Tab-separated table of C-alpha atoms and ligand atoms in Angstrom:
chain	number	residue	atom	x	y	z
A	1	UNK	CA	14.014	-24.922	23.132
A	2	UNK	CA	10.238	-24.753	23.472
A	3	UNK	CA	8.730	-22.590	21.377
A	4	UNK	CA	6.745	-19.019	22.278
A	5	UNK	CA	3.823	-20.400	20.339
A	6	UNK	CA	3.522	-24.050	19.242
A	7	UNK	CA	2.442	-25.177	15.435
A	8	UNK	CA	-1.289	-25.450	15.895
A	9	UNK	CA	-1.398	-21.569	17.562
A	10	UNK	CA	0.846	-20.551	14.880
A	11	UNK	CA	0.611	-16.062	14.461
A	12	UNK	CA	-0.218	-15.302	10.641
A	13	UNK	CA	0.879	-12.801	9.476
A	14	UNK	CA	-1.313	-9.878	8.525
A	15	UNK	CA	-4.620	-11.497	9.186
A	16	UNK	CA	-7.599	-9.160	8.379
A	17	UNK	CA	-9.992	-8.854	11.397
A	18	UNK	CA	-13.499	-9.949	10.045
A	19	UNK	CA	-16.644	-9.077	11.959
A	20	UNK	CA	-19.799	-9.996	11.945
A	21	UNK	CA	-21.861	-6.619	10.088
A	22	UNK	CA	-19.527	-7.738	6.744
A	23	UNK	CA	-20.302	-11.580	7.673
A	24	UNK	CA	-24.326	-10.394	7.290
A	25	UNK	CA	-23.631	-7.668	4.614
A	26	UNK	CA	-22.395	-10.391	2.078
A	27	UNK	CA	-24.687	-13.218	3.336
A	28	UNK	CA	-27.548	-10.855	2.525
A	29	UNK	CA	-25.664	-9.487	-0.862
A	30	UNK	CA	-25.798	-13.274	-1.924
A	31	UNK	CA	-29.355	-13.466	-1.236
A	32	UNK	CA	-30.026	-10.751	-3.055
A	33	UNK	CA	-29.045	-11.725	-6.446
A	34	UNK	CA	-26.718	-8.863	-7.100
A	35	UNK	CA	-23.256	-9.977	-6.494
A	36	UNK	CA	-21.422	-8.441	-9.448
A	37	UNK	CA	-21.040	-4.572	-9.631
A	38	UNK	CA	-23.629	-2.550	-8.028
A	39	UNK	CA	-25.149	-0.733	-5.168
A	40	UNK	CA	-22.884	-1.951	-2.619
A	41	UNK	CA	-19.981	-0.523	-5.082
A	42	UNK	CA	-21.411	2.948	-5.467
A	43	UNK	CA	-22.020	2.644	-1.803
A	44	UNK	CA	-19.038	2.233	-0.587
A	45	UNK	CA	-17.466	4.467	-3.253
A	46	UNK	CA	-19.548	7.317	-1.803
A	47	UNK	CA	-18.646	6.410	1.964
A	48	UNK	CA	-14.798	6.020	0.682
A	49	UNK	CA	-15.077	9.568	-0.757
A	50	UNK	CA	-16.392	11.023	2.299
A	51	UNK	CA	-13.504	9.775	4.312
A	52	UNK	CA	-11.410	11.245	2.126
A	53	UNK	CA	-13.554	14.629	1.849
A	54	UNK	CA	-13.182	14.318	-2.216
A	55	UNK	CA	-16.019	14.257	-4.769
A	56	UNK	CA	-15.774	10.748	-6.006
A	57	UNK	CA	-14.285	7.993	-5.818
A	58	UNK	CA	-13.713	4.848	-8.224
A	59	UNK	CA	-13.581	1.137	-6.732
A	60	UNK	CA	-11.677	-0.878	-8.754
A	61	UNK	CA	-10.750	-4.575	-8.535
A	62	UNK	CA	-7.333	-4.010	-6.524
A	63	UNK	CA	-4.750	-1.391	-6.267
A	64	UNK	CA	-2.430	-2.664	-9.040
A	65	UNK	CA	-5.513	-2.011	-11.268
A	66	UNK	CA	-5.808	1.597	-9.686
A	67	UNK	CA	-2.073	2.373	-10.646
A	68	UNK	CA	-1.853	0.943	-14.113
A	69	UNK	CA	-5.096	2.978	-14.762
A	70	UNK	CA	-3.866	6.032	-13.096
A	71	UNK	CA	-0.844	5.826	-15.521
A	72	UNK	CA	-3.132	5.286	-18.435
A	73	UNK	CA	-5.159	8.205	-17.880
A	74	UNK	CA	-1.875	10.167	-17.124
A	75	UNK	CA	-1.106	9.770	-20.937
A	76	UNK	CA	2.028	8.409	-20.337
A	77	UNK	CA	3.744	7.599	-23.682
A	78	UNK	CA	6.606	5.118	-24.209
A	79	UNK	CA	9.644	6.502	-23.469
A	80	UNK	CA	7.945	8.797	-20.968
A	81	UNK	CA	10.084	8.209	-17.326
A	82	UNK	CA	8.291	7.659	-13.974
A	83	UNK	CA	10.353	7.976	-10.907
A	84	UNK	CA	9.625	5.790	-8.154
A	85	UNK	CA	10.997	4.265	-4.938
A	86	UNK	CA	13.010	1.281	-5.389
A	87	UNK	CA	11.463	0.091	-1.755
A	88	UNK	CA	8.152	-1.119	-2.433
A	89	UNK	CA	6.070	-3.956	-4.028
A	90	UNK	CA	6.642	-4.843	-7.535
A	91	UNK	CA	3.042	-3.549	-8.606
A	92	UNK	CA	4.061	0.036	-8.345
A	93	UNK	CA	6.847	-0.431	-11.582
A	94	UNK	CA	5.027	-2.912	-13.312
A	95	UNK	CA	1.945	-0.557	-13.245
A	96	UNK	CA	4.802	1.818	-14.587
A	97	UNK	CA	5.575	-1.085	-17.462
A	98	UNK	CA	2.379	-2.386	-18.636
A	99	UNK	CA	1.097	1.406	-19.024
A	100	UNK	CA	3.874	1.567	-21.579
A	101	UNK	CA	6.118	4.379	-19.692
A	102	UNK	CA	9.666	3.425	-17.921
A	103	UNK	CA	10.309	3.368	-14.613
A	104	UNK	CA	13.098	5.127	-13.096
A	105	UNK	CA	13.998	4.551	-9.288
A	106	UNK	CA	15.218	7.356	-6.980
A	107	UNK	CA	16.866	6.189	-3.409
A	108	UNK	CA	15.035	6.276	-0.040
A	109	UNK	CA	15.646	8.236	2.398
A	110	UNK	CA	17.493	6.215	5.485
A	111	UNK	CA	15.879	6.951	8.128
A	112	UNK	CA	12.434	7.522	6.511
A	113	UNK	CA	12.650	4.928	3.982
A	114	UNK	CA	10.552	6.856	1.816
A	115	UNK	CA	11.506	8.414	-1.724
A	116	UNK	CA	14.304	10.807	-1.475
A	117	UNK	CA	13.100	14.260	-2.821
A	118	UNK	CA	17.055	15.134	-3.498
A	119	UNK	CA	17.097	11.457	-5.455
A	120	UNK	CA	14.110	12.191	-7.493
A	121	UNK	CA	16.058	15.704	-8.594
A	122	UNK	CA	18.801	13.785	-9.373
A	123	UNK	CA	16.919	11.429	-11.595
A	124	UNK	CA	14.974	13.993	-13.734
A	125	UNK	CA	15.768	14.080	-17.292
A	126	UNK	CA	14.084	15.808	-19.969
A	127	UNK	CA	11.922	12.925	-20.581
A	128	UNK	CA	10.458	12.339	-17.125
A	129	UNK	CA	6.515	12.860	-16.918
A	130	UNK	CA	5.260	11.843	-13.293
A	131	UNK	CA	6.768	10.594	-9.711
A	132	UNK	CA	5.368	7.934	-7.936
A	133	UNK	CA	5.496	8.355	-4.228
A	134	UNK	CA	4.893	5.458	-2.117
A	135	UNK	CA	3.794	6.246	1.704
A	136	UNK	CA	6.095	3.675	2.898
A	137	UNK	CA	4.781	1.528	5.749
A	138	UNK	CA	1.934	4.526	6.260
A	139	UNK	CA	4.026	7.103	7.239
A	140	UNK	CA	3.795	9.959	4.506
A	141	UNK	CA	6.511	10.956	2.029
A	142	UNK	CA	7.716	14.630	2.154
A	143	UNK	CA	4.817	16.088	-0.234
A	144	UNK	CA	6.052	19.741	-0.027
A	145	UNK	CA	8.947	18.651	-1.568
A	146	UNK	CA	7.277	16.310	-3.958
A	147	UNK	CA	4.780	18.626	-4.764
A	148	UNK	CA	7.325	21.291	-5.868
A	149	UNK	CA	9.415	19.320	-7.947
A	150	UNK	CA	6.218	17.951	-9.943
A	151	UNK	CA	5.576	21.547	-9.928
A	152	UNK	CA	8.602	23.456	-11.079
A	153	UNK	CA	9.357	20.139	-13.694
A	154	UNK	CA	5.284	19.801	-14.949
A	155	UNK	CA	5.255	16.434	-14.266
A	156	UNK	CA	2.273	14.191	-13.147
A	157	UNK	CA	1.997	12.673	-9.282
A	158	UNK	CA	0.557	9.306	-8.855
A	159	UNK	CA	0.569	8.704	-5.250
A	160	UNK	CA	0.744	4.755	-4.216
A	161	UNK	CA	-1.477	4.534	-0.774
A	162	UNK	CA	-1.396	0.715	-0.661
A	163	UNK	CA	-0.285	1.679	2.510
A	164	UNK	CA	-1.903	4.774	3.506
A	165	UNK	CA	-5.286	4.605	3.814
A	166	UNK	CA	-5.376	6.671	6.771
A	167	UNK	CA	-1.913	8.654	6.167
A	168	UNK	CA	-2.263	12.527	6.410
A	169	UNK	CA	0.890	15.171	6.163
A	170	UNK	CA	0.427	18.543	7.592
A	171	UNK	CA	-4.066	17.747	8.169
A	172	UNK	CA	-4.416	16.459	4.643
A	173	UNK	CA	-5.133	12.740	3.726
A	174	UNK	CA	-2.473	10.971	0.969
A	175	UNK	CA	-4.171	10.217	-2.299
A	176	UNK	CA	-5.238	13.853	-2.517
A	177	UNK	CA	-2.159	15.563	-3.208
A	178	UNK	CA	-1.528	14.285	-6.389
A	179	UNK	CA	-3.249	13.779	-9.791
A	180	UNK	CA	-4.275	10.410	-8.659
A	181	UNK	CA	-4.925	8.687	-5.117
A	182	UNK	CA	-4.666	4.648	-5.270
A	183	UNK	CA	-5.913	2.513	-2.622
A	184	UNK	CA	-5.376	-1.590	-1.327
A	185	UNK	CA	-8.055	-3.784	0.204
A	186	UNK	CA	-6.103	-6.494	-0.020
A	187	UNK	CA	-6.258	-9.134	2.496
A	188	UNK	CA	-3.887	-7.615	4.995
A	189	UNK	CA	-4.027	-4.239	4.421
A	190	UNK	CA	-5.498	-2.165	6.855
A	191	UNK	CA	-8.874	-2.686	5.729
A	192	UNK	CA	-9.875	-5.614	3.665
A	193	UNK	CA	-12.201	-6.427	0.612
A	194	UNK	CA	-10.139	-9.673	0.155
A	195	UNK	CA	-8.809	-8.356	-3.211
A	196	UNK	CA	-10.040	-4.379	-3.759
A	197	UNK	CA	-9.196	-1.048	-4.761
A	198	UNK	CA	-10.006	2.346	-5.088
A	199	UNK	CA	-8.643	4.889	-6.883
A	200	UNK	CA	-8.952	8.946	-6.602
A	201	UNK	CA	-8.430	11.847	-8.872
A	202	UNK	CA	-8.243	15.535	-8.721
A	203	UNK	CA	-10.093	15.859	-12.004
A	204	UNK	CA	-13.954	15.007	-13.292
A	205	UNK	CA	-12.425	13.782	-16.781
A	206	UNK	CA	-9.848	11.437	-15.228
A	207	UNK	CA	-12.690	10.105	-12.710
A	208	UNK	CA	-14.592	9.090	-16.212
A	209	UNK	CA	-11.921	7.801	-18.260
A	210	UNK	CA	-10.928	5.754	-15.286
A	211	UNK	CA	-14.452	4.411	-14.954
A	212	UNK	CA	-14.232	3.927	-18.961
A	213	UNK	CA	-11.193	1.916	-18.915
A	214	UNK	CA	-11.929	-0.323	-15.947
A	215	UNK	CA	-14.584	-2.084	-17.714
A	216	UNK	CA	-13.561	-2.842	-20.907
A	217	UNK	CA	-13.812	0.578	-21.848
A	218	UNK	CA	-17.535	0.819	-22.594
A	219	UNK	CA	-18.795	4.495	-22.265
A	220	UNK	CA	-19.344	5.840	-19.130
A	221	UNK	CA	-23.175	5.384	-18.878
A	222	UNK	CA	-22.305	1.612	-19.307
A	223	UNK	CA	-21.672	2.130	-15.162
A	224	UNK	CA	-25.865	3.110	-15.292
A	225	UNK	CA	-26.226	-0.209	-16.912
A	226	UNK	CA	-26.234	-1.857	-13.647
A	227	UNK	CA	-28.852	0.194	-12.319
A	228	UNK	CA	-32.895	-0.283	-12.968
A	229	UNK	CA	-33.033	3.188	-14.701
A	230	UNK	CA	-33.971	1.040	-18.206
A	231	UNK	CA	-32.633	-0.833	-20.565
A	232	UNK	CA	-29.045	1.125	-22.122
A	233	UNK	CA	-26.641	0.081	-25.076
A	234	UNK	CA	-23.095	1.007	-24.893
A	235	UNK	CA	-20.314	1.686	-26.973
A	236	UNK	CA	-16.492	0.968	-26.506
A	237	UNK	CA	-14.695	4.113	-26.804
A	238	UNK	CA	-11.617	2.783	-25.977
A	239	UNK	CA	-9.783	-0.723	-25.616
A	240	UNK	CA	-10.445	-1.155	-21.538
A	241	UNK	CA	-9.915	-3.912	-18.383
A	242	UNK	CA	-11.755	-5.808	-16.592
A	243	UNK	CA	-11.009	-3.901	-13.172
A	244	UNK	CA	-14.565	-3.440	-11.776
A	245	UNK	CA	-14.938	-4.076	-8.074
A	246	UNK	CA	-18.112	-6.266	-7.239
A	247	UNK	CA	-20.530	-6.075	-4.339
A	248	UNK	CA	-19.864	-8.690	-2.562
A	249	UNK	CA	-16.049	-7.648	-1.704
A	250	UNK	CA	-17.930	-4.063	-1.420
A	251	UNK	CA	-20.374	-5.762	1.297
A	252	UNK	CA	-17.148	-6.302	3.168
A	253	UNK	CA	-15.304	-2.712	2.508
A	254	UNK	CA	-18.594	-0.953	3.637
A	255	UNK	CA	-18.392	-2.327	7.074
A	256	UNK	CA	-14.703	-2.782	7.864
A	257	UNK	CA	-14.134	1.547	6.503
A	258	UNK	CA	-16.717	2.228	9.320
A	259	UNK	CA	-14.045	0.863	11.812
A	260	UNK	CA	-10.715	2.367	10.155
A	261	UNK	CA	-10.173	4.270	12.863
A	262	UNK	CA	-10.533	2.074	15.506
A	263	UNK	CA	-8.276	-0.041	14.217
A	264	UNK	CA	-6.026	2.530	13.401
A	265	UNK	CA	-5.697	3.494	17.481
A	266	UNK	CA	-5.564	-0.240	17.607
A	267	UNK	CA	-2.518	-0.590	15.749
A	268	UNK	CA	-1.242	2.720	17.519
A	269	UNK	CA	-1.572	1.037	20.656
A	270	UNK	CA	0.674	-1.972	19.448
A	271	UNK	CA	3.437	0.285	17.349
A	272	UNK	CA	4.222	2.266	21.245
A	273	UNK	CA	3.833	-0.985	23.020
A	274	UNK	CA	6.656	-2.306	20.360
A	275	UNK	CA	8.736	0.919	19.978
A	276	UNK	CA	8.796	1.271	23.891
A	277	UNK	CA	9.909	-2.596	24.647
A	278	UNK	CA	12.702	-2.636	22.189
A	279	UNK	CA	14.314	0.430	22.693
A	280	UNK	CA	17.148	-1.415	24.460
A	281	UNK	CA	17.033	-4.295	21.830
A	282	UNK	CA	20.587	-3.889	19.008
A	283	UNK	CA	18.091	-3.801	16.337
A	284	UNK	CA	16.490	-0.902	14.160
A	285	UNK	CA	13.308	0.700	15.036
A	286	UNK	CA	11.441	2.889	12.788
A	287	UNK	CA	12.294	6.676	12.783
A	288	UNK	CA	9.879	8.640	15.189
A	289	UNK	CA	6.727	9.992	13.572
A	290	UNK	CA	7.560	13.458	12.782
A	291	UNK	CA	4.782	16.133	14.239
A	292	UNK	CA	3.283	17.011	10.880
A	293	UNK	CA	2.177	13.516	9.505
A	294	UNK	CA	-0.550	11.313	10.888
A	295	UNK	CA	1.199	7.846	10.632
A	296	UNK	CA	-0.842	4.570	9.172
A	297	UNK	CA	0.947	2.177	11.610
A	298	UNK	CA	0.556	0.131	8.746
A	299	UNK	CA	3.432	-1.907	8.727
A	300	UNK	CA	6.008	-2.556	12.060
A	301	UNK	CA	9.307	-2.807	10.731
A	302	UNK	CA	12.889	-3.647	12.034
A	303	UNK	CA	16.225	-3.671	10.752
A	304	UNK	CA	18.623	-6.646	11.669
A	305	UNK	CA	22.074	-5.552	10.970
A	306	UNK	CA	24.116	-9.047	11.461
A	307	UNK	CA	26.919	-6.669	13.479
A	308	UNK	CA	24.567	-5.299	16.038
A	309	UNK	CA	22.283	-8.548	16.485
A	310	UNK	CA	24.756	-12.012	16.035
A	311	UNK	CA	21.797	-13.158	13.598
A	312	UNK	CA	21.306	-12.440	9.937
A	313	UNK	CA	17.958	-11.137	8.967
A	314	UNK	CA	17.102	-14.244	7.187
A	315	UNK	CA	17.959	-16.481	10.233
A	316	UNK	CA	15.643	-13.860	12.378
A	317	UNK	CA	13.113	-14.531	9.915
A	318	UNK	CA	13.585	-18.329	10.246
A	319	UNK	CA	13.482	-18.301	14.045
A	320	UNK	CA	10.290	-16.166	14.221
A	321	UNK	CA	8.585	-18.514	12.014
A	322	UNK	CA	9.940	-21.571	14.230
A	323	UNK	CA	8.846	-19.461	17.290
A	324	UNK	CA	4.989	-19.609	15.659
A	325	UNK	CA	5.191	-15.841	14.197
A	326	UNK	CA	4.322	-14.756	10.897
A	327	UNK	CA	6.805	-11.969	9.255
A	328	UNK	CA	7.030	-10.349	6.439
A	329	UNK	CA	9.395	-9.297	4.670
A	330	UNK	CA	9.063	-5.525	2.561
A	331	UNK	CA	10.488	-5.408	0.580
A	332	UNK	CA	13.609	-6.496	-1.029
A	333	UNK	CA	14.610	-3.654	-3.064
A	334	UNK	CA	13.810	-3.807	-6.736
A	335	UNK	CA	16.989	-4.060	-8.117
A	336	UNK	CA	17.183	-7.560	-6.679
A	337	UNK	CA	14.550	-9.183	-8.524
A	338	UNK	CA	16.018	-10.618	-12.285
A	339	UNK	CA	13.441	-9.208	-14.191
A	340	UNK	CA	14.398	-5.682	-13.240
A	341	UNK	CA	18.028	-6.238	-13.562
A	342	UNK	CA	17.936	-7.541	-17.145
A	343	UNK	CA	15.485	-5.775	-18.332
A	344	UNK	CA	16.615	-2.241	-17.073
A	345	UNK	CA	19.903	-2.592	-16.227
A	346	UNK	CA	19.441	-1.661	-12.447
A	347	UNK	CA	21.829	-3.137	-9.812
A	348	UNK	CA	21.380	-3.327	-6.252
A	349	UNK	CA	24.266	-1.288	-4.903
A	350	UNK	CA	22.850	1.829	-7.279
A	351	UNK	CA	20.054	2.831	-4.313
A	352	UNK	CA	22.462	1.677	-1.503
A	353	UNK	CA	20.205	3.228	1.032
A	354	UNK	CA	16.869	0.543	-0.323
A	355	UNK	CA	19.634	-2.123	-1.221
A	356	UNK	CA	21.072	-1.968	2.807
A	357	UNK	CA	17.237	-1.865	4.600
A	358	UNK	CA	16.040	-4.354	1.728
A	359	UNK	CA	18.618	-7.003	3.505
A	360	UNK	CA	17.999	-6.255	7.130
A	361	UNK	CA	13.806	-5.507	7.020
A	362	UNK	CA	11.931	-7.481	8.957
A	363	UNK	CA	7.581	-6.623	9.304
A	364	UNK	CA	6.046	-7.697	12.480
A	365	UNK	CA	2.499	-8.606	12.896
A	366	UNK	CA	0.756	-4.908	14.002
A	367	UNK	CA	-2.479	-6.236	12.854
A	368	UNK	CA	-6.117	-4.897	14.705
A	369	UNK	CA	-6.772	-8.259	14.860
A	370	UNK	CA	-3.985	-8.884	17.112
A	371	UNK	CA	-4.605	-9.612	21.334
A	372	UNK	CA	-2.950	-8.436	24.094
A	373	UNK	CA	-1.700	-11.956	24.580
A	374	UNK	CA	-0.381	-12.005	20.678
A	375	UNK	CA	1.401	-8.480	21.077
A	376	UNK	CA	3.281	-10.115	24.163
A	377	UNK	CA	4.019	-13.260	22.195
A	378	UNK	CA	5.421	-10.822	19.298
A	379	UNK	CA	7.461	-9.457	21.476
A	380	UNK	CA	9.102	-13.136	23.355
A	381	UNK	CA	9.563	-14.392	19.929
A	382	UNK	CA	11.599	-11.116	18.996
A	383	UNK	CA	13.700	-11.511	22.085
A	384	UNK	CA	13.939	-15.262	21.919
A	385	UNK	CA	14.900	-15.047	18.258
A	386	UNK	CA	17.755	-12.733	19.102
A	387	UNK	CA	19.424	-14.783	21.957
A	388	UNK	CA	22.213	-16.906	21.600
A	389	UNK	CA	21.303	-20.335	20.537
L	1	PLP	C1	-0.301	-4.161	-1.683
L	1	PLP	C2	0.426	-3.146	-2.491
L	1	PLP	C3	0.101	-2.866	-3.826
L	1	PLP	C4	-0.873	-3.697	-4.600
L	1	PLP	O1	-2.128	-3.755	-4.036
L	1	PLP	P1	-3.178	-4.829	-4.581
L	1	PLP	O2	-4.491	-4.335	-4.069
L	1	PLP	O3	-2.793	-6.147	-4.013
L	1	PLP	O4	-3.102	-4.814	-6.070
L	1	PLP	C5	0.745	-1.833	-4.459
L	1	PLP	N1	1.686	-1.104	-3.845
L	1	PLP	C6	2.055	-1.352	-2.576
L	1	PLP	C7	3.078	-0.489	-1.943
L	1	PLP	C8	1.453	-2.394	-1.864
L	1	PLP	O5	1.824	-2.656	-0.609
């Protein structure tokens, strides 16, 4: 069989749309000498902020750095539990890990696939100190619910909104319902600083401490340092990271948060196109957007259920790739990965609801950059891949 797109035209997945204002924003951020951490940082800080109609806003080197400093600054001690979702990325619990605390996972909902609030009940003891939400594929996680359990229980909310940068439930934006907001750049995210992150908080001493302990935790005037206000010494007041965010990924963030709506109604366009040609197809679609949430269309997911389709979900993936499309897989649950399993204990079949979509997820490309002509390819290499061969 010939396939939808040959080798040389092959789809990759997630591929950041880069335009020419970033192109000229780090060309001239080369020429000016001032690459590292600076004016384009507190730049697009302020203009990340303002999107999110918060105060401040700290850019930090990537999102993993956002939520292992968010759990820092949470004063998590060891012992201390986190709940979390078992369906996301591994940087969510190892944040969790390396910020001494243990993570606990609570089941997704089915049809959401986002954190359970009933599951997270279930999974309180009396030494749990914060939940971890994680806006799964954009679309946001039931933060009344959240919200009240955090409430009635005192515990801390770090919100994960690797996902979510544009992700609102009932008018407000994610990242500002909890004690901390965190934010991806990363390469196929919905907007890119190659590797980036920013992170929020609802109060003016965790904004500082985070700026003191992502770089190297020098006092917080060291930030000044970079400025021409005169010559400044600085003192470690704590033992820090290197998380800073530098101006020439900034150059980039500056330009593409300028278009994060437009691509947003980009990648609307391309979830109905999807949801509306596959209705008919025997495979999983995600769950309507319910009225009260503004979607991120972040990721395009289906579920291959070997019953409904002929295929397994790894086959699918292996014929999409041979049909010159990129897919992604997210995620596995966590309880599949070794490192989990022997070093908490957790099995697979404990989150049945994560361990079932885990094994039939499939992400299709839903990029801006995408054309019309790519969308239509998508969708002949879906079709194709679910034939009988
Ligand atoms: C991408 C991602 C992260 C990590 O983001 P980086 O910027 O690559 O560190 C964390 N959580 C989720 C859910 C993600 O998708």
């Amino acid at each position: 069989m010939t396939p939808v797109r040959a080798k040389e035209n092959f789809l990759i997945f997630g591929s950041p749309l880069i335009e020419e204002a970033e192109i000229e924003e780090v060309v001239a951020c080369l020429r000016s000498g001032w690459i590292g951490t600076g004016p384009r940082v507190a730049h697009f800080e302020a203009d990340f902020a303002a999107y999110k109609g918060v105060p401040q806003a700290v850019a930090l080197n990537s999102c993993t750095a956002a939520l292992h400093l968010s759990f820092l600054v949470a004063n998590l001690q060891p012992g201390d539990e986190v709940i979390t979702t078992p369906l996301t990325f591994c940087a969510t619990v190892n944040a969790i890990i390396h910020a001494g605390a243990t993570p606990v996972l609570a089941d997704v909902d089915p049809l959401t696939m986002n954190i359970d609030p009933n599951e997270i009940e279930r999974r309180i003891t009396p030494h749990t100190r914060a939940i971890a939400p994680v806006h799964f594929a954009g679309r946001a996680c039931d933060m009344d619910a959240i919200m009240s359990i955090a409430q009635k229980h005192n515990l801390k909310v770090i919100e994960d909104c690797a996902h979510a940068i544009e992700t609102e439930y009932k008018g407000r934006k994610a990242g500002t319902f909890g004690d901390f907001g965190c934010f991806s750049f990363y390469s196929t995210k919905n907007i890119v600083t190659g590797e980036g992150g920013m992170v929020l908080a609802k109060r003016d001493e965790d904004i500082a401490r985070l700026k003191v302990l992502g770089l190297h935790g020098m006092s917080k005037d060291a930030w000044k340092r970079f400025g021409d206000e005169g010559f400044k010494h600085y003192q470690v007041v704590e033992c820090g990271f290197k998380y800073n965010m530098m101006d020439m990924q900034a150059a980039l963030g500056i330009h593409q948060l300028k278009r994060v709506d437009a691509y947003w109604q980009r990648r609307s366009q391309i979830w109905q196109r999807y949801m509306d040609t596959f209705r008919n197809l025997p495979i999983g679609l995600p769950a309507l957007v319910e009225e009260n949430i503004r979607h991120a269309y972040h990721l395009f997911t289906i579920l291959i259920d070997k019953e409904k389709t002929g295929v397994t979900r790894d086959e699918f993936l292996d014929r999409m790739t041979a049909n010159g499309i990129g897919v992604g897989v997210h995620y596995l649950s966590l309880p599949e990965h070794p490192y989990y399993q022997q070093t908490f204990g957790w099995k697979p079949e404990d989150y049945p609801n994560a361990m079932r979509i885990g094994r039939q997820i499939v992400s299709l490309p839903i990029s801006a950059k995408l054309t019309d002509q790519d969308r239509q390819d998508v969708i002949a290499a879906v079709k194709a891949s679910l034939a009988k061969q």
